[in-house]
Structures are given as C-alpha cells and as structure tokens.
Amino acid sequence: MTEPILELENVSYTYPDGPVAVDDLSVSVGRGERVAVLGSNGAGKSTFFLLCNGILEPSAGCIRCGGRQMSRKKKDLIELHRRVGIVFQEAENQILAVTVEGEVSFGPINLGLPMEEVEQRTADALQRMGLQGYGDRSPQYLSGGEKKRVTIADILAMKPDVILLDEPTASLDPENVVRLERTLDQLTQAGIALMVSTHDVDFAARFARRGLVFVHGKLAADGPMETIFSRQELLEQAGLRKPWIWQAAEELHPGEDSYPMTMEQFSLWKNAADVTARGGN
C-alpha cells in the first residue's frame, strides 16, 4: 500500500443508547486504493463511514488524515470533511440546492474560496461527471443515475483525497451501473482513494482490490478480495456469498484456492484450464 492518507487507530464508537457499533478498529487507506466495505446490515459499515468523515466522534482511538491527528476543533473537522467526502445511498438526502450548479458549488463556497476558484472547481467537477450543460437544471427532475453523478460532483468540487460511497449501485439500472464503474475507474486513476460500502458482492468483486469485512462491529477481515471470497466460514459469519462468476468457475473446477471474479478473468482462467485439460497441447 502507498503512504496512508486516512488512518483509524483503535477506534471504537458506542451509540448513546448503548450498543457498540464499531469496536477497536484499526485500518488505513492509501492514495488510489479501491476498497470494498462488506458486511450485513448493522455490522458497523455506516458508522465506520461517519467516523472516517468526522460526522461522528470516536468514543476511543484516533483518526489521522495526511499523517496529522484530527481533533474535534472546527478547523480539523472542516479539513476532514474536505479531504474525506461521503456520497450517501439516497441522492435526494444529499442534494439541497435548486440547481445543479448551486448544488456542486455549495461546498467550495463554504470553504470560503474566491468566486473565481469556486466557478472553476464547479465547472471541472461537472465536466468530469459528464454533466456539462446541466448547471441550470433542477436536480429534482434528473434521473437516478444523473442524481448520483451530481452527488459525486459535489464531492469532487472539494478536491478530496478519499471518497466514501454508500451502496452506489442501489436503484441504478444496468446501463448506469456500467457508467458508474467507468467513473470510479477514472477517479482512482486520478489518485483518489475509494471505499465502497455495498451488499452487491458481484459489483464489489469487479470494483475492489481489497476488502474490509465487518461482523458485529468488528473488522473480521482486511485483505485481497480473492482471499476474502476463499474463506467460506468468514462469508457465512458476515452474511455474504461468493460472486456468481466465482461460483460458476468453482462448479467447473472444484478444489482450487481462488477463482475469477470478472468476465475478463473468467475468459483467461477458462482458456488456461482448457489447455491444462488437453495436456498443454
């Protein structure tokens, strides 16, 4: 992993009514990483995101961003909100302005930036999300996929180091899922670290290189996706299944340590398996 951008060290969080949502969590994320955050409902994934962004204050432990420990002082919280952005599952809960341009410019304005820079950041974010010409439109009348792109543009205008996405494929049709995956590819190529909380293990397998698995508020696993999906007991504890492509390959050739997780990997794997079956001829 590259030098950490965001670090949580021995972080715990207990809600006021008593339940421990995150228990003694230590994890770090480096520039350009693609991380899937997996687990059943109530496992601690959402609380983890809110801690990363500074919305929630840890009951114990510390959070560092760019190597510096973040306090609860206003200056530190603003810095953490800017560098670690959240895209919530329901776009309607995040979009507040009456126009797309007003929505995307809201964050930079609140940073106290000069209007010239606000306008430049807004235009750049809209362009990166393919929303040129949408500035004067009302978000209310956009499609689900377009609203999702607006919420990501919101965060991009803040020039973050890390973006947290909560169930980004929820309510998206297949065409918009493909478009979203292309967007995520572009963001990681630009050096932005992405952490995606999702129940869609097929999407997670295509997207992520590393997985964090939460079980009852604890980090039960942190490692390559291939390792996570090879651990049947872990999957059962976390309420997860193997990706469909993995399962299909496992049916064809049981007993291997790992299996493909994308169609491209499946094609290469099947060709190699066919050659082996023919004796290498």
PDB file of C-alpha atoms in Angstrom:
ATOM      1  CA  MET A   1       0.000   0.000   0.000  1.00  0.00           C
ATOM      2  CA  THR A   2       1.127   3.568  -0.673  1.00  0.00           C
ATOM      3  CA  GLU A   3       1.627   6.040   2.161  1.00  0.00           C
ATOM      4  CA  PRO A   4      -1.643   6.211   4.147  1.00  0.00           C
ATOM      5  CA  ILE A   5      -3.984   9.119   3.521  1.00  0.00           C
ATOM      6  CA  LEU A   6      -6.582   8.148   6.131  1.00  0.00           C
ATOM      7  CA  GLU A   7      -5.826   6.146   9.281  1.00  0.00           C
ATOM      8  CA  LEU A   8      -8.067   4.938  12.092  1.00  0.00           C
ATOM      9  CA  GLU A   9      -6.207   3.573  15.120  1.00  0.00           C
ATOM     10  CA  ASN A  10      -8.008   1.558  17.821  1.00  0.00           C
ATOM     11  CA  VAL A  11     -11.229   3.431  17.061  1.00  0.00           C
ATOM     12  CA  SER A  12     -14.459   2.495  18.832  1.00  0.00           C
ATOM     13  CA  TYR A  13     -17.891   4.084  18.800  1.00  0.00           C
ATOM     14  CA  THR A  14     -20.800   3.453  21.147  1.00  0.00           C
ATOM     15  CA  TYR A  15     -24.195   4.986  20.435  1.00  0.00           C
ATOM     16  CA  PRO A  16     -25.874   6.942  23.273  1.00  0.00           C
ATOM     17  CA  ASP A  17     -28.447   4.176  23.826  1.00  0.00           C
ATOM     18  CA  GLY A  18     -25.708   1.632  24.485  1.00  0.00           C
ATOM     19  CA  PRO A  19     -24.846  -0.633  21.543  1.00  0.00           C
ATOM     20  CA  VAL A  20     -21.218  -0.719  20.421  1.00  0.00           C
ATOM     21  CA  ALA A  21     -21.297  -0.039  16.677  1.00  0.00           C
ATOM     22  CA  VAL A  22     -17.542  -0.137  15.966  1.00  0.00           C
ATOM     23  CA  ASP A  23     -15.150  -1.960  18.281  1.00  0.00           C
ATOM     24  CA  ASP A  24     -11.368  -1.325  18.397  1.00  0.00           C
ATOM     25  CA  LEU A  25     -10.943  -0.721  14.673  1.00  0.00           C
ATOM     26  CA  SER A  26      -7.543  -0.068  13.094  1.00  0.00           C
ATOM     27  CA  VAL A  27      -7.358   0.454   9.336  1.00  0.00           C
ATOM     28  CA  SER A  28      -5.570   2.714   6.858  1.00  0.00           C
ATOM     29  CA  VAL A  29      -6.203   3.667   3.235  1.00  0.00           C
ATOM     30  CA  GLY A  30      -3.623   4.799   0.691  1.00  0.00           C
ATOM     31  CA  ARG A  31      -3.872   7.015  -2.377  1.00  0.00           C
ATOM     32  CA  GLY A  32      -5.784   5.493  -5.286  1.00  0.00           C
ATOM     33  CA  GLU A  33      -6.889   2.378  -3.376  1.00  0.00           C
ATOM     34  CA  ARG A  34     -10.158   0.616  -4.275  1.00  0.00           C
ATOM     35  CA  VAL A  35     -11.700  -0.872  -1.142  1.00  0.00           C
ATOM     36  CA  ALA A  36     -14.994  -2.721  -0.719  1.00  0.00           C
ATOM     37  CA  VAL A  37     -16.597  -2.475   2.726  1.00  0.00           C
ATOM     38  CA  LEU A  38     -18.695  -5.595   3.260  1.00  0.00           C
ATOM     39  CA  GLY A  39     -20.998  -6.985   5.921  1.00  0.00           C
ATOM     40  CA  SER A  40     -24.635  -7.470   6.829  1.00  0.00           C
ATOM     41  CA  ASN A  41     -26.983  -4.697   7.966  1.00  0.00           C
ATOM     42  CA  GLY A  42     -25.978  -3.447  11.406  1.00  0.00           C
ATOM     43  CA  ALA A  43     -22.414  -4.750  11.105  1.00  0.00           C
ATOM     44  CA  GLY A  44     -20.910  -1.261  11.542  1.00  0.00           C
ATOM     45  CA  LYS A  45     -20.257  -0.174   7.934  1.00  0.00           C
ATOM     46  CA  SER A  46     -22.278   3.056   8.044  1.00  0.00           C
ATOM     47  CA  THR A  47     -20.857   4.042  11.429  1.00  0.00           C
ATOM     48  CA  PHE A  48     -17.363   3.393  10.065  1.00  0.00           C
ATOM     49  CA  PHE A  49     -18.014   5.839   7.202  1.00  0.00           C
ATOM     50  CA  LEU A  50     -19.386   8.522   9.530  1.00  0.00           C
ATOM     51  CA  LEU A  51     -16.287   8.191  11.716  1.00  0.00           C
ATOM     52  CA  CYS A  52     -13.970   8.454   8.705  1.00  0.00           C
ATOM     53  CA  ASN A  53     -15.587  11.730   7.675  1.00  0.00           C
ATOM     54  CA  GLY A  54     -15.742  13.220  11.183  1.00  0.00           C
ATOM     55  CA  ILE A  55     -19.540  13.307  11.388  1.00  0.00           C
ATOM     56  CA  LEU A  56     -19.279  11.042  14.430  1.00  0.00           C
ATOM     57  CA  GLU A  57     -16.683  11.462  17.193  1.00  0.00           C
ATOM     58  CA  PRO A  58     -14.935   8.247  18.254  1.00  0.00           C
ATOM     59  CA  SER A  59     -15.621   7.026  21.777  1.00  0.00           C
ATOM     60  CA  ALA A  60     -11.996   5.848  21.807  1.00  0.00           C
ATOM     61  CA  GLY A  61      -8.990   5.871  19.494  1.00  0.00           C
ATOM     62  CA  CYS A  62      -7.766   8.447  16.988  1.00  0.00           C
ATOM     63  CA  ILE A  63      -8.149   9.384  13.341  1.00  0.00           C
ATOM     64  CA  ARG A  64      -5.312  10.761  11.219  1.00  0.00           C
ATOM     65  CA  CYS A  65      -5.587  12.374   7.802  1.00  0.00           C
ATOM     66  CA  GLY A  66      -2.451  13.094   5.802  1.00  0.00           C
ATOM     67  CA  GLY A  67      -0.403  11.944   8.778  1.00  0.00           C
ATOM     68  CA  ARG A  68      -1.928  14.502  11.163  1.00  0.00           C
ATOM     69  CA  GLN A  69      -4.219  13.569  14.046  1.00  0.00           C
ATOM     70  CA  MET A  70      -7.677  15.093  13.700  1.00  0.00           C
ATOM     71  CA  SER A  71      -9.211  16.782  16.735  1.00  0.00           C
ATOM     72  CA  ARG A  72     -12.814  17.983  17.179  1.00  0.00           C
ATOM     73  CA  LYS A  73     -11.767  21.579  16.590  1.00  0.00           C
ATOM     74  CA  LYS A  74     -13.660  23.302  13.794  1.00  0.00           C
ATOM     75  CA  LYS A  75     -10.552  23.704  11.662  1.00  0.00           C
ATOM     76  CA  ASP A  76      -9.758  19.986  11.803  1.00  0.00           C
ATOM     77  CA  LEU A  77     -13.346  18.954  11.116  1.00  0.00           C
ATOM     78  CA  ILE A  78     -13.534  21.200   8.054  1.00  0.00           C
ATOM     79  CA  GLU A  79     -10.267  19.701   6.818  1.00  0.00           C
ATOM     80  CA  LEU A  80     -11.540  16.154   7.381  1.00  0.00           C
ATOM     81  CA  HIS A  81     -14.870  16.872   5.646  1.00  0.00           C
ATOM     82  CA  ARG A  82     -12.994  18.332   2.684  1.00  0.00           C
ATOM     83  CA  ARG A  83     -10.463  15.543   2.299  1.00  0.00           C
ATOM     84  CA  VAL A  84     -12.838  12.637   3.012  1.00  0.00           C
ATOM     85  CA  GLY A  85     -16.161  13.022   1.216  1.00  0.00           C
ATOM     86  CA  ILE A  86     -19.275  10.848   1.536  1.00  0.00           C
ATOM     87  CA  VAL A  87     -21.738  10.015  -1.244  1.00  0.00           C
ATOM     88  CA  PHE A  88     -24.870   8.744   0.518  1.00  0.00           C
ATOM     89  CA  GLN A  89     -27.076   5.960  -0.819  1.00  0.00           C
ATOM     90  CA  GLU A  90     -30.108   8.158  -1.458  1.00  0.00           C
ATOM     91  CA  ALA A  91     -29.128  11.145  -3.610  1.00  0.00           C
ATOM     92  CA  GLU A  92     -32.278  13.019  -2.558  1.00  0.00           C
ATOM     93  CA  ASN A  93     -30.977  13.104   1.028  1.00  0.00           C
ATOM     94  CA  GLN A  94     -27.760  14.815  -0.093  1.00  0.00           C
ATOM     95  CA  ILE A  95     -28.979  17.274  -2.745  1.00  0.00           C
ATOM     96  CA  LEU A  96     -30.198  20.552  -1.239  1.00  0.00           C
ATOM     97  CA  ALA A  97     -29.863  23.285  -3.881  1.00  0.00           C
ATOM     98  CA  VAL A  98     -32.445  24.181  -6.532  1.00  0.00           C
ATOM     99  CA  THR A  99     -29.969  23.926  -9.432  1.00  0.00           C
ATOM    100  CA  VAL A 100     -27.175  21.511 -10.265  1.00  0.00           C
ATOM    101  CA  GLU A 101     -24.635  24.333 -10.365  1.00  0.00           C
ATOM    102  CA  GLY A 102     -25.801  25.638  -6.998  1.00  0.00           C
ATOM    103  CA  GLU A 103     -25.511  22.153  -5.548  1.00  0.00           C
ATOM    104  CA  VAL A 104     -21.973  21.480  -6.771  1.00  0.00           C
ATOM    105  CA  SER A 105     -20.711  24.950  -5.840  1.00  0.00           C
ATOM    106  CA  PHE A 106     -22.103  24.767  -2.290  1.00  0.00           C
ATOM    107  CA  GLY A 107     -19.046  23.045  -0.772  1.00  0.00           C
ATOM    108  CA  PRO A 108     -16.360  25.283  -2.296  1.00  0.00           C
ATOM    109  CA  ILE A 109     -18.350  28.373  -1.315  1.00  0.00           C
ATOM    110  CA  ASN A 110     -18.472  27.169   2.278  1.00  0.00           C
ATOM    111  CA  LEU A 111     -14.713  26.721   2.224  1.00  0.00           C
ATOM    112  CA  GLY A 112     -14.501  30.494   1.753  1.00  0.00           C
ATOM    113  CA  LEU A 113     -12.761  30.218  -1.609  1.00  0.00           C
ATOM    114  CA  PRO A 114     -12.663  33.134  -4.077  1.00  0.00           C
ATOM    115  CA  MET A 115     -15.599  33.014  -6.507  1.00  0.00           C
ATOM    116  CA  GLU A 116     -13.269  32.533  -9.453  1.00  0.00           C
ATOM    117  CA  GLU A 117     -11.940  29.321  -7.906  1.00  0.00           C
ATOM    118  CA  VAL A 118     -15.461  28.220  -6.897  1.00  0.00           C
ATOM    119  CA  GLU A 119     -16.610  28.591 -10.508  1.00  0.00           C
ATOM    120  CA  GLN A 120     -13.575  26.724 -11.827  1.00  0.00           C
ATOM    121  CA  ARG A 121     -13.973  23.853  -9.380  1.00  0.00           C
ATOM    122  CA  THR A 122     -17.687  23.608 -10.161  1.00  0.00           C
ATOM    123  CA  ALA A 123     -17.092  23.548 -13.909  1.00  0.00           C
ATOM    124  CA  ASP A 124     -14.323  20.957 -13.568  1.00  0.00           C
ATOM    125  CA  ALA A 125     -16.457  18.675 -11.385  1.00  0.00           C
ATOM    126  CA  LEU A 126     -19.425  18.887 -13.759  1.00  0.00           C
ATOM    127  CA  GLN A 127     -17.199  18.101 -16.716  1.00  0.00           C
ATOM    128  CA  ARG A 128     -15.591  15.095 -15.014  1.00  0.00           C
ATOM    129  CA  MET A 129     -19.041  13.686 -14.278  1.00  0.00           C
ATOM    130  CA  GLY A 130     -20.365  14.331 -17.799  1.00  0.00           C
ATOM    131  CA  LEU A 131     -22.791  16.985 -16.569  1.00  0.00           C
ATOM    132  CA  GLN A 132     -21.828  19.875 -18.847  1.00  0.00           C
ATOM    133  CA  GLY A 133     -24.944  21.858 -19.693  1.00  0.00           C
ATOM    134  CA  TYR A 134     -26.784  20.657 -16.571  1.00  0.00           C
ATOM    135  CA  GLY A 135     -25.861  23.685 -14.433  1.00  0.00           C
ATOM    136  CA  ASP A 136     -29.216  25.475 -14.621  1.00  0.00           C
ATOM    137  CA  ARG A 137     -31.324  22.315 -14.371  1.00  0.00           C
ATOM    138  CA  SER A 138     -33.225  21.335 -11.248  1.00  0.00           C
ATOM    139  CA  PRO A 139     -31.891  18.151  -9.623  1.00  0.00           C
ATOM    140  CA  GLN A 140     -35.474  17.233  -8.813  1.00  0.00           C
ATOM    141  CA  TYR A 141     -36.144  16.318 -12.442  1.00  0.00           C
ATOM    142  CA  LEU A 142     -32.972  14.318 -13.104  1.00  0.00           C
ATOM    143  CA  SER A 143     -32.866  10.532 -13.416  1.00  0.00           C
ATOM    144  CA  GLY A 144     -31.493   8.381 -10.610  1.00  0.00           C
ATOM    145  CA  GLY A 145     -28.195   7.925 -12.424  1.00  0.00           C
ATOM    146  CA  GLU A 146     -27.878  11.665 -13.089  1.00  0.00           C
ATOM    147  CA  LYS A 147     -28.580  12.484  -9.433  1.00  0.00           C
ATOM    148  CA  LYS A 148     -25.864  10.042  -8.387  1.00  0.00           C
ATOM    149  CA  ARG A 149     -23.417  11.809 -10.693  1.00  0.00           C
ATOM    150  CA  VAL A 150     -24.396  15.163  -9.181  1.00  0.00           C
ATOM    151  CA  THR A 151     -23.671  13.903  -5.658  1.00  0.00           C
ATOM    152  CA  ILE A 152     -20.248  12.658  -6.760  1.00  0.00           C
ATOM    153  CA  ALA A 153     -19.594  16.030  -8.442  1.00  0.00           C
ATOM    154  CA  ASP A 154     -20.481  17.630  -5.069  1.00  0.00           C
ATOM    155  CA  ILE A 155     -17.553  15.812  -3.513  1.00  0.00           C
ATOM    156  CA  LEU A 156     -15.157  16.272  -6.437  1.00  0.00           C
ATOM    157  CA  ALA A 157     -15.535  20.044  -6.212  1.00  0.00           C
ATOM    158  CA  MET A 158     -13.990  19.810  -2.729  1.00  0.00           C
ATOM    159  CA  LYS A 159     -10.872  18.113  -4.204  1.00  0.00           C
ATOM    160  CA  PRO A 160     -10.923  15.135  -1.822  1.00  0.00           C
ATOM    161  CA  ASP A 161      -8.270  12.500  -1.179  1.00  0.00           C
ATOM    162  CA  VAL A 162     -10.835   9.833  -0.269  1.00  0.00           C
ATOM    163  CA  ILE A 163     -14.429   9.294  -1.371  1.00  0.00           C
ATOM    164  CA  LEU A 164     -16.767   7.026   0.599  1.00  0.00           C
ATOM    165  CA  LEU A 165     -19.708   5.662  -1.394  1.00  0.00           C
ATOM    166  CA  ASP A 166     -22.655   4.058   0.400  1.00  0.00           C
ATOM    167  CA  GLU A 167     -24.438   1.472  -1.804  1.00  0.00           C
ATOM    168  CA  PRO A 168     -23.619   3.381  -5.014  1.00  0.00           C
ATOM    169  CA  THR A 169     -25.342   0.866  -7.339  1.00  0.00           C
ATOM    170  CA  ALA A 170     -28.635   0.859  -5.414  1.00  0.00           C
ATOM    171  CA  SER A 171     -31.600   1.853  -7.638  1.00  0.00           C
ATOM    172  CA  LEU A 172     -29.385   2.143 -10.732  1.00  0.00           C
ATOM    173  CA  ASP A 173     -30.269   0.312 -13.949  1.00  0.00           C
ATOM    174  CA  PRO A 174     -27.543  -1.805 -15.626  1.00  0.00           C
ATOM    175  CA  GLU A 175     -26.547   0.991 -18.037  1.00  0.00           C
ATOM    176  CA  ASN A 176     -25.953   3.424 -15.189  1.00  0.00           C
ATOM    177  CA  VAL A 177     -24.052   0.809 -13.188  1.00  0.00           C
ATOM    178  CA  VAL A 178     -21.643   0.454 -16.129  1.00  0.00           C
ATOM    179  CA  ARG A 179     -21.316   4.251 -16.328  1.00  0.00           C
ATOM    180  CA  LEU A 180     -20.696   4.443 -12.579  1.00  0.00           C
ATOM    181  CA  GLU A 181     -17.948   1.817 -12.784  1.00  0.00           C
ATOM    182  CA  ARG A 182     -16.232   3.796 -15.548  1.00  0.00           C
ATOM    183  CA  THR A 183     -16.415   6.912 -13.380  1.00  0.00           C
ATOM    184  CA  LEU A 184     -14.888   5.088 -10.422  1.00  0.00           C
ATOM    185  CA  ASP A 185     -12.064   3.865 -12.658  1.00  0.00           C
ATOM    186  CA  GLN A 186     -11.330   7.458 -13.692  1.00  0.00           C
ATOM    187  CA  LEU A 187     -11.322   8.648 -10.073  1.00  0.00           C
ATOM    188  CA  THR A 188      -8.817   6.039  -8.927  1.00  0.00           C
ATOM    189  CA  GLN A 189      -6.623   6.780 -11.949  1.00  0.00           C
ATOM    190  CA  ALA A 190      -6.594  10.385 -10.697  1.00  0.00           C
ATOM    191  CA  GLY A 191      -5.231   9.148  -7.353  1.00  0.00           C
ATOM    192  CA  ILE A 192      -8.453   9.383  -5.324  1.00  0.00           C
ATOM    193  CA  ALA A 193      -8.949   6.528  -2.860  1.00  0.00           C
ATOM    194  CA  LEU A 194     -12.416   4.969  -2.980  1.00  0.00           C
ATOM    195  CA  MET A 195     -14.174   2.983  -0.269  1.00  0.00           C
ATOM    196  CA  VAL A 196     -17.491   1.470  -1.295  1.00  0.00           C
ATOM    197  CA  SER A 197     -19.974   0.008   1.168  1.00  0.00           C
ATOM    198  CA  THR A 198     -22.149  -2.477  -0.704  1.00  0.00           C
ATOM    199  CA  HIS A 199     -24.243  -5.634  -0.433  1.00  0.00           C
ATOM    200  CA  ASP A 200     -23.632  -6.307  -4.134  1.00  0.00           C
ATOM    201  CA  VAL A 201     -20.735  -8.765  -3.992  1.00  0.00           C
ATOM    202  CA  ASP A 202     -20.614  -9.060  -7.799  1.00  0.00           C
ATOM    203  CA  PHE A 203     -20.043  -5.314  -8.104  1.00  0.00           C
ATOM    204  CA  ALA A 204     -17.562  -5.426  -5.208  1.00  0.00           C
ATOM    205  CA  ALA A 205     -15.601  -8.208  -6.930  1.00  0.00           C
ATOM    206  CA  ARG A 206     -15.372  -6.198 -10.171  1.00  0.00           C
ATOM    207  CA  PHE A 207     -14.545  -2.920  -8.463  1.00  0.00           C
ATOM    208  CA  ALA A 208     -12.293  -3.571  -5.482  1.00  0.00           C
ATOM    209  CA  ARG A 209      -8.803  -4.901  -4.991  1.00  0.00           C
ATOM    210  CA  ARG A 210      -9.107  -5.010  -1.194  1.00  0.00           C
ATOM    211  CA  GLY A 211     -11.964  -5.826   1.135  1.00  0.00           C
ATOM    212  CA  LEU A 212     -12.882  -4.883   4.689  1.00  0.00           C
ATOM    213  CA  VAL A 213     -15.386  -7.276   6.249  1.00  0.00           C
ATOM    214  CA  PHE A 214     -17.369  -6.183   9.306  1.00  0.00           C
ATOM    215  CA  VAL A 215     -19.062  -8.619  11.681  1.00  0.00           C
ATOM    216  CA  HIS A 216     -20.920  -7.257  14.731  1.00  0.00           C
ATOM    217  CA  GLY A 217     -18.899  -4.033  14.783  1.00  0.00           C
ATOM    218  CA  LYS A 218     -15.512  -5.698  14.479  1.00  0.00           C
ATOM    219  CA  LEU A 219     -13.205  -5.800  11.487  1.00  0.00           C
ATOM    220  CA  ALA A 220     -13.212  -9.541  10.781  1.00  0.00           C
ATOM    221  CA  ALA A 221     -11.013  -9.378   7.670  1.00  0.00           C
ATOM    222  CA  ASP A 222      -8.846  -6.923   5.759  1.00  0.00           C
ATOM    223  CA  GLY A 223      -7.167  -8.250   2.640  1.00  0.00           C
ATOM    224  CA  PRO A 224      -7.293  -9.040  -1.085  1.00  0.00           C
ATOM    225  CA  MET A 225     -10.738  -9.831  -2.453  1.00  0.00           C
ATOM    226  CA  GLU A 226      -9.561 -13.262  -3.630  1.00  0.00           C
ATOM    227  CA  THR A 227      -8.575 -14.168  -0.066  1.00  0.00           C
ATOM    228  CA  ILE A 228     -11.877 -12.953   1.376  1.00  0.00           C
ATOM    229  CA  PHE A 229     -14.034 -14.929  -1.061  1.00  0.00           C
ATOM    230  CA  SER A 230     -11.973 -18.072  -0.459  1.00  0.00           C
ATOM    231  CA  ARG A 231     -12.869 -18.056   3.263  1.00  0.00           C
ATOM    232  CA  GLN A 232     -16.241 -19.811   3.490  1.00  0.00           C
ATOM    233  CA  GLU A 233     -16.532 -19.520   7.275  1.00  0.00           C
ATOM    234  CA  LEU A 234     -15.919 -15.758   7.092  1.00  0.00           C
ATOM    235  CA  LEU A 235     -18.556 -15.361   4.384  1.00  0.00           C
ATOM    236  CA  GLU A 236     -21.108 -17.217   6.493  1.00  0.00           C
ATOM    237  CA  GLN A 237     -20.325 -15.105   9.564  1.00  0.00           C
ATOM    238  CA  ALA A 238     -20.705 -11.890   7.548  1.00  0.00           C
ATOM    239  CA  GLY A 239     -23.831 -12.966   5.653  1.00  0.00           C
ATOM    240  CA  LEU A 240     -22.052 -12.813   2.301  1.00  0.00           C
ATOM    241  CA  ARG A 241     -21.927 -15.052  -0.748  1.00  0.00           C
ATOM    242  CA  LYS A 242     -19.297 -15.634  -3.408  1.00  0.00           C
ATOM    243  CA  PRO A 243     -19.648 -13.736  -6.719  1.00  0.00           C
ATOM    244  CA  TRP A 244     -21.647 -15.616  -9.357  1.00  0.00           C
ATOM    245  CA  ILE A 245     -18.647 -15.864 -11.695  1.00  0.00           C
ATOM    246  CA  TRP A 246     -16.575 -17.346  -8.871  1.00  0.00           C
ATOM    247  CA  GLN A 247     -19.321 -19.886  -8.152  1.00  0.00           C
ATOM    248  CA  ALA A 248     -19.597 -20.870 -11.825  1.00  0.00           C
ATOM    249  CA  ALA A 249     -15.848 -21.411 -12.096  1.00  0.00           C
ATOM    250  CA  GLU A 250     -15.834 -23.383  -8.855  1.00  0.00           C
ATOM    251  CA  GLU A 251     -18.513 -25.701 -10.247  1.00  0.00           C
ATOM    252  CA  LEU A 252     -16.392 -26.310 -13.350  1.00  0.00           C
ATOM    253  CA  HIS A 253     -13.151 -26.978 -11.470  1.00  0.00           C
ATOM    254  CA  PRO A 254     -13.695 -27.530  -7.722  1.00  0.00           C
ATOM    255  CA  GLY A 255     -10.845 -27.545  -5.256  1.00  0.00           C
ATOM    256  CA  GLU A 256      -8.789 -24.553  -6.430  1.00  0.00           C
ATOM    257  CA  ASP A 257      -7.575 -21.881  -3.996  1.00  0.00           C
ATOM    258  CA  SER A 258      -9.215 -18.954  -5.830  1.00  0.00           C
ATOM    259  CA  TYR A 259     -11.362 -18.259  -8.865  1.00  0.00           C
ATOM    260  CA  PRO A 260     -12.029 -15.406 -11.332  1.00  0.00           C
ATOM    261  CA  MET A 261     -14.230 -12.503 -10.291  1.00  0.00           C
ATOM    262  CA  THR A 262     -14.715 -10.673 -13.607  1.00  0.00           C
ATOM    263  CA  MET A 263     -15.640 -11.826 -17.107  1.00  0.00           C
ATOM    264  CA  GLU A 264     -12.154 -10.942 -18.355  1.00  0.00           C
ATOM    265  CA  GLN A 265     -10.554 -13.021 -15.617  1.00  0.00           C
ATOM    266  CA  PHE A 266     -13.010 -15.865 -16.308  1.00  0.00           C
ATOM    267  CA  SER A 267     -12.090 -15.977 -20.001  1.00  0.00           C
ATOM    268  CA  LEU A 268      -8.358 -16.125 -19.216  1.00  0.00           C
ATOM    269  CA  TRP A 269      -8.909 -18.708 -16.487  1.00  0.00           C
ATOM    270  CA  LYS A 270     -11.116 -20.909 -18.698  1.00  0.00           C
ATOM    271  CA  ASN A 271      -8.622 -20.818 -21.561  1.00  0.00           C
ATOM    272  CA  ALA A 272      -5.818 -21.832 -19.196  1.00  0.00           C
ATOM    273  CA  ALA A 273      -7.984 -24.581 -17.686  1.00  0.00           C
ATOM    274  CA  ASP A 274      -8.870 -25.897 -21.157  1.00  0.00           C
ATOM    275  CA  VAL A 275      -5.194 -26.016 -22.129  1.00  0.00           C
ATOM    276  CA  THR A 276      -4.368 -27.904 -18.925  1.00  0.00           C
ATOM    277  CA  ALA A 277      -7.234 -30.345 -19.564  1.00  0.00           C
ATOM    278  CA  ARG A 278      -5.843 -31.054 -23.048  1.00  0.00           C
ATOM    279  CA  GLY A 279      -2.421 -31.792 -21.600  1.00  0.00           C
ATOM    280  CA  GLY A 280      -0.873 -28.477 -22.589  1.00  0.00           C
ATOM    281  CA  ASN A 281      -1.317 -29.038 -26.350  1.00  0.00           C
TER     282      ASN A 281
END
